[in-house]
């Protein structure tokens, strides 16, 4: 299904971009030009992007390790 008619961008292309590292509408706009002309596709593009991204709890957790404490 086409999400952005101005630039011919499909939901499949948005999912592919999400899996390649696009995590925001701004990144999608830079990569695929989504929502860069009339902007009517912005809401749908965000929805497709949200569905394609892993849930926040699935994101890798970072651990801070302190190796020295100055006294
Ligand atoms: S439909 Fe996407 S910019 Fe117009």
Short mmCIF file of N, CA and C and ligand atoms in Angstrom, two decimals:
data_model
loop_
_atom_site.label_atom_id
_atom_site.label_comp_id
_atom_site.label_asym_id
_atom_site.label_seq_id
_atom_site.Cartn_x
_atom_site.Cartn_y
_atom_site.Cartn_z
N UNK A 1 0.85 -1.17 0.00
CA UNK A 1 0.00 0.00 0.00
C UNK A 1 0.90 1.24 0.00
N UNK A 2 0.50 2.22 -0.82
CA UNK A 2 1.26 3.47 -0.83
C UNK A 2 0.88 4.31 0.38
N UNK A 3 1.88 4.81 1.06
CA UNK A 3 1.67 5.71 2.19
C UNK A 3 1.86 7.15 1.72
N UNK A 4 2.90 7.38 0.97
CA UNK A 4 3.21 8.73 0.47
C UNK A 4 3.00 8.73 -1.05
N UNK A 5 1.92 9.39 -1.47
CA UNK A 5 1.63 9.44 -2.90
C UNK A 5 2.54 10.43 -3.62
N UNK A 6 2.94 11.47 -2.96
CA UNK A 6 3.80 12.47 -3.60
C UNK A 6 5.13 11.86 -4.05
N UNK A 7 5.64 10.92 -3.25
CA UNK A 7 6.95 10.34 -3.57
C UNK A 7 6.89 8.84 -3.83
N UNK A 8 5.70 8.29 -3.89
CA UNK A 8 5.54 6.87 -4.21
C UNK A 8 6.20 5.94 -3.21
N UNK A 9 6.03 6.24 -1.93
CA UNK A 9 6.65 5.42 -0.88
C UNK A 9 5.61 4.49 -0.27
N UNK A 10 5.94 3.22 -0.22
CA UNK A 10 5.01 2.21 0.30
C UNK A 10 5.27 1.90 1.77
N UNK A 11 4.32 1.24 2.39
CA UNK A 11 4.51 0.80 3.79
C UNK A 11 5.68 -0.19 3.87
N UNK A 12 5.85 -0.98 2.82
CA UNK A 12 6.96 -1.94 2.79
C UNK A 12 8.31 -1.20 2.81
N UNK A 13 8.41 -0.12 2.06
CA UNK A 13 9.65 0.67 2.04
C UNK A 13 9.92 1.30 3.40
N UNK A 14 8.86 1.73 4.08
CA UNK A 14 9.03 2.32 5.42
C UNK A 14 9.50 1.26 6.41
N UNK A 15 8.91 0.07 6.34
CA UNK A 15 9.35 -1.02 7.23
C UNK A 15 10.81 -1.38 6.98
N UNK A 16 11.17 -1.43 5.72
CA UNK A 16 12.55 -1.75 5.36
C UNK A 16 13.50 -0.69 5.91
N UNK A 17 13.12 0.58 5.80
CA UNK A 17 13.95 1.66 6.33
C UNK A 17 14.05 1.57 7.85
N UNK A 18 12.94 1.20 8.50
CA UNK A 18 12.95 1.06 9.97
C UNK A 18 13.93 -0.03 10.38
N UNK A 19 13.92 -1.13 9.67
CA UNK A 19 14.83 -2.23 10.00
C UNK A 19 16.28 -1.88 9.68
N UNK A 20 16.46 -0.91 8.78
CA UNK A 20 17.81 -0.47 8.42
C UNK A 20 18.32 0.64 9.35
N UNK A 21 17.45 1.11 10.29
CA UNK A 21 17.93 2.09 11.26
C UNK A 21 17.18 3.40 11.34
N UNK A 22 16.18 3.62 10.50
CA UNK A 22 15.38 4.84 10.61
C UNK A 22 14.42 4.70 11.79
N UNK A 23 14.54 5.56 12.78
CA UNK A 23 13.70 5.45 13.97
C UNK A 23 12.84 6.67 14.23
N UNK A 24 12.78 7.58 13.27
CA UNK A 24 11.94 8.77 13.46
C UNK A 24 11.42 9.23 12.11
N UNK A 25 10.38 10.07 12.17
CA UNK A 25 9.84 10.62 10.92
C UNK A 25 10.89 11.48 10.23
N UNK A 26 11.69 12.20 11.00
CA UNK A 26 12.75 13.04 10.41
C UNK A 26 13.74 12.17 9.63
N UNK A 27 14.08 11.02 10.18
CA UNK A 27 15.01 10.12 9.48
C UNK A 27 14.35 9.54 8.23
N UNK A 28 13.06 9.21 8.34
CA UNK A 28 12.34 8.72 7.15
C UNK A 28 12.29 9.79 6.07
N UNK A 29 12.05 11.02 6.50
CA UNK A 29 11.99 12.13 5.55
C UNK A 29 13.33 12.29 4.84
N UNK A 30 14.40 12.20 5.58
CA UNK A 30 15.73 12.35 4.98
C UNK A 30 16.06 11.19 4.04
N UNK A 31 15.61 10.01 4.42
CA UNK A 31 15.95 8.81 3.65
C UNK A 31 15.02 8.60 2.45
N UNK A 32 13.71 8.75 2.66
CA UNK A 32 12.73 8.41 1.62
C UNK A 32 11.93 9.60 1.10
N UNK A 33 12.11 10.76 1.69
CA UNK A 33 11.37 11.98 1.35
C UNK A 33 9.91 11.92 1.78
N UNK A 34 9.57 10.97 2.65
CA UNK A 34 8.20 10.87 3.16
C UNK A 34 7.84 12.18 3.86
N UNK A 35 6.62 12.67 3.64
CA UNK A 35 6.09 13.87 4.31
C UNK A 35 6.93 15.11 4.03
N UNK A 36 7.60 15.16 2.91
CA UNK A 36 8.42 16.33 2.61
C UNK A 36 7.78 17.25 1.57
N UNK A 37 6.59 16.87 1.10
CA UNK A 37 5.95 17.75 0.11
C UNK A 37 4.63 18.28 0.66
N UNK A 38 3.55 17.53 0.55
CA UNK A 38 2.27 18.03 1.07
C UNK A 38 2.11 17.71 2.56
N UNK A 39 2.76 16.67 3.02
CA UNK A 39 2.73 16.32 4.44
C UNK A 39 1.53 15.48 4.86
N UNK A 40 0.63 15.17 3.97
CA UNK A 40 -0.58 14.43 4.34
C UNK A 40 -0.28 13.00 4.77
N UNK A 41 0.87 12.50 4.44
CA UNK A 41 1.22 11.11 4.77
C UNK A 41 1.91 10.98 6.12
N UNK A 42 2.20 12.07 6.78
CA UNK A 42 3.01 12.03 8.00
C UNK A 42 2.41 11.11 9.07
N UNK A 43 1.12 11.24 9.33
CA UNK A 43 0.49 10.44 10.38
C UNK A 43 0.58 8.94 10.06
N UNK A 44 0.25 8.58 8.81
CA UNK A 44 0.28 7.17 8.42
C UNK A 44 1.72 6.64 8.43
N UNK A 45 2.65 7.47 7.98
CA UNK A 45 4.06 7.04 7.98
C UNK A 45 4.54 6.77 9.40
N UNK A 46 4.15 7.64 10.34
CA UNK A 46 4.52 7.43 11.74
C UNK A 46 3.92 6.14 12.28
N UNK A 47 2.67 5.87 11.91
CA UNK A 47 2.01 4.65 12.37
C UNK A 47 2.71 3.40 11.86
N UNK A 48 3.06 3.41 10.58
CA UNK A 48 3.77 2.26 10.01
C UNK A 48 5.13 2.10 10.66
N UNK A 49 5.81 3.22 10.88
CA UNK A 49 7.12 3.18 11.53
C UNK A 49 7.02 2.62 12.94
N UNK A 50 6.03 3.06 13.69
CA UNK A 50 5.84 2.57 15.07
C UNK A 50 5.60 1.07 15.10
N UNK A 51 4.82 0.58 14.16
CA UNK A 51 4.55 -0.86 14.10
C UNK A 51 5.81 -1.65 13.76
N UNK A 52 6.67 -1.05 12.94
CA UNK A 52 7.86 -1.76 12.47
C UNK A 52 8.98 -1.78 13.50
N UNK A 53 8.99 -0.78 14.38
CA UNK A 53 10.08 -0.71 15.36
C UNK A 53 9.84 -1.69 16.51
N UNK A 54 10.90 -2.24 17.09
CA UNK A 54 10.73 -3.12 18.24
C UNK A 54 10.24 -2.30 19.43
N UNK A 55 9.50 -2.92 20.36
CA UNK A 55 9.05 -2.19 21.54
C UNK A 55 10.25 -1.73 22.37
N UNK A 56 10.11 -0.62 23.12
CA UNK A 56 11.24 -0.09 23.89
C UNK A 56 11.87 -1.11 24.83
N UNK A 57 11.08 -2.02 25.37
CA UNK A 57 11.63 -3.01 26.29
C UNK A 57 12.54 -4.00 25.59
N UNK A 58 12.41 -4.11 24.26
CA UNK A 58 13.25 -5.03 23.50
C UNK A 58 14.59 -4.41 23.12
N UNK A 59 14.72 -3.10 23.36
CA UNK A 59 15.97 -2.42 23.02
C UNK A 59 17.09 -2.91 23.95
N UNK A 60 18.30 -3.01 23.42
CA UNK A 60 19.39 -3.48 24.27
C UNK A 60 19.64 -2.50 25.41
N UNK A 61 19.86 -3.04 26.57
CA UNK A 61 20.09 -2.22 27.75
C UNK A 61 21.57 -1.93 27.88
N UNK A 62 21.86 -0.73 28.32
CA UNK A 62 23.25 -0.34 28.53
C UNK A 62 23.54 -0.40 30.01
N UNK A 63 24.71 -0.88 30.34
CA UNK A 63 25.11 -0.98 31.73
C UNK A 63 26.33 -0.10 31.95
N UNK A 64 26.27 0.71 32.97
CA UNK A 64 27.39 1.57 33.32
C UNK A 64 28.22 0.85 34.38
N UNK A 65 29.48 0.66 34.10
CA UNK A 65 30.37 -0.01 35.04
C UNK A 65 31.43 0.99 35.49
N UNK A 66 31.50 1.22 36.79
CA UNK A 66 32.50 2.13 37.34
C UNK A 66 33.67 1.27 37.82
N UNK A 67 34.84 1.54 37.24
CA UNK A 67 36.00 0.70 37.58
C UNK A 67 36.90 1.34 38.63
N UNK A 68 36.85 2.65 38.81
CA UNK A 68 37.70 3.30 39.81
C UNK A 68 36.92 4.41 40.49
N UNK A 69 37.14 4.56 41.75
CA UNK A 69 36.56 5.67 42.49
C UNK A 69 37.71 6.42 43.15
N UNK A 70 37.89 7.69 42.80
CA UNK A 70 38.96 8.50 43.39
C UNK A 70 38.53 8.97 44.78
N UNK A 71 39.42 8.85 45.75
CA UNK A 71 39.10 9.27 47.12
C UNK A 71 39.96 10.46 47.50
S1 LIG B 1 1.70 12.27 0.38
FE1 LIG B 1 3.64 12.28 1.31
S2 LIG B 1 4.36 14.29 1.02
FE2 LIG B 1 2.45 14.26 0.02
#
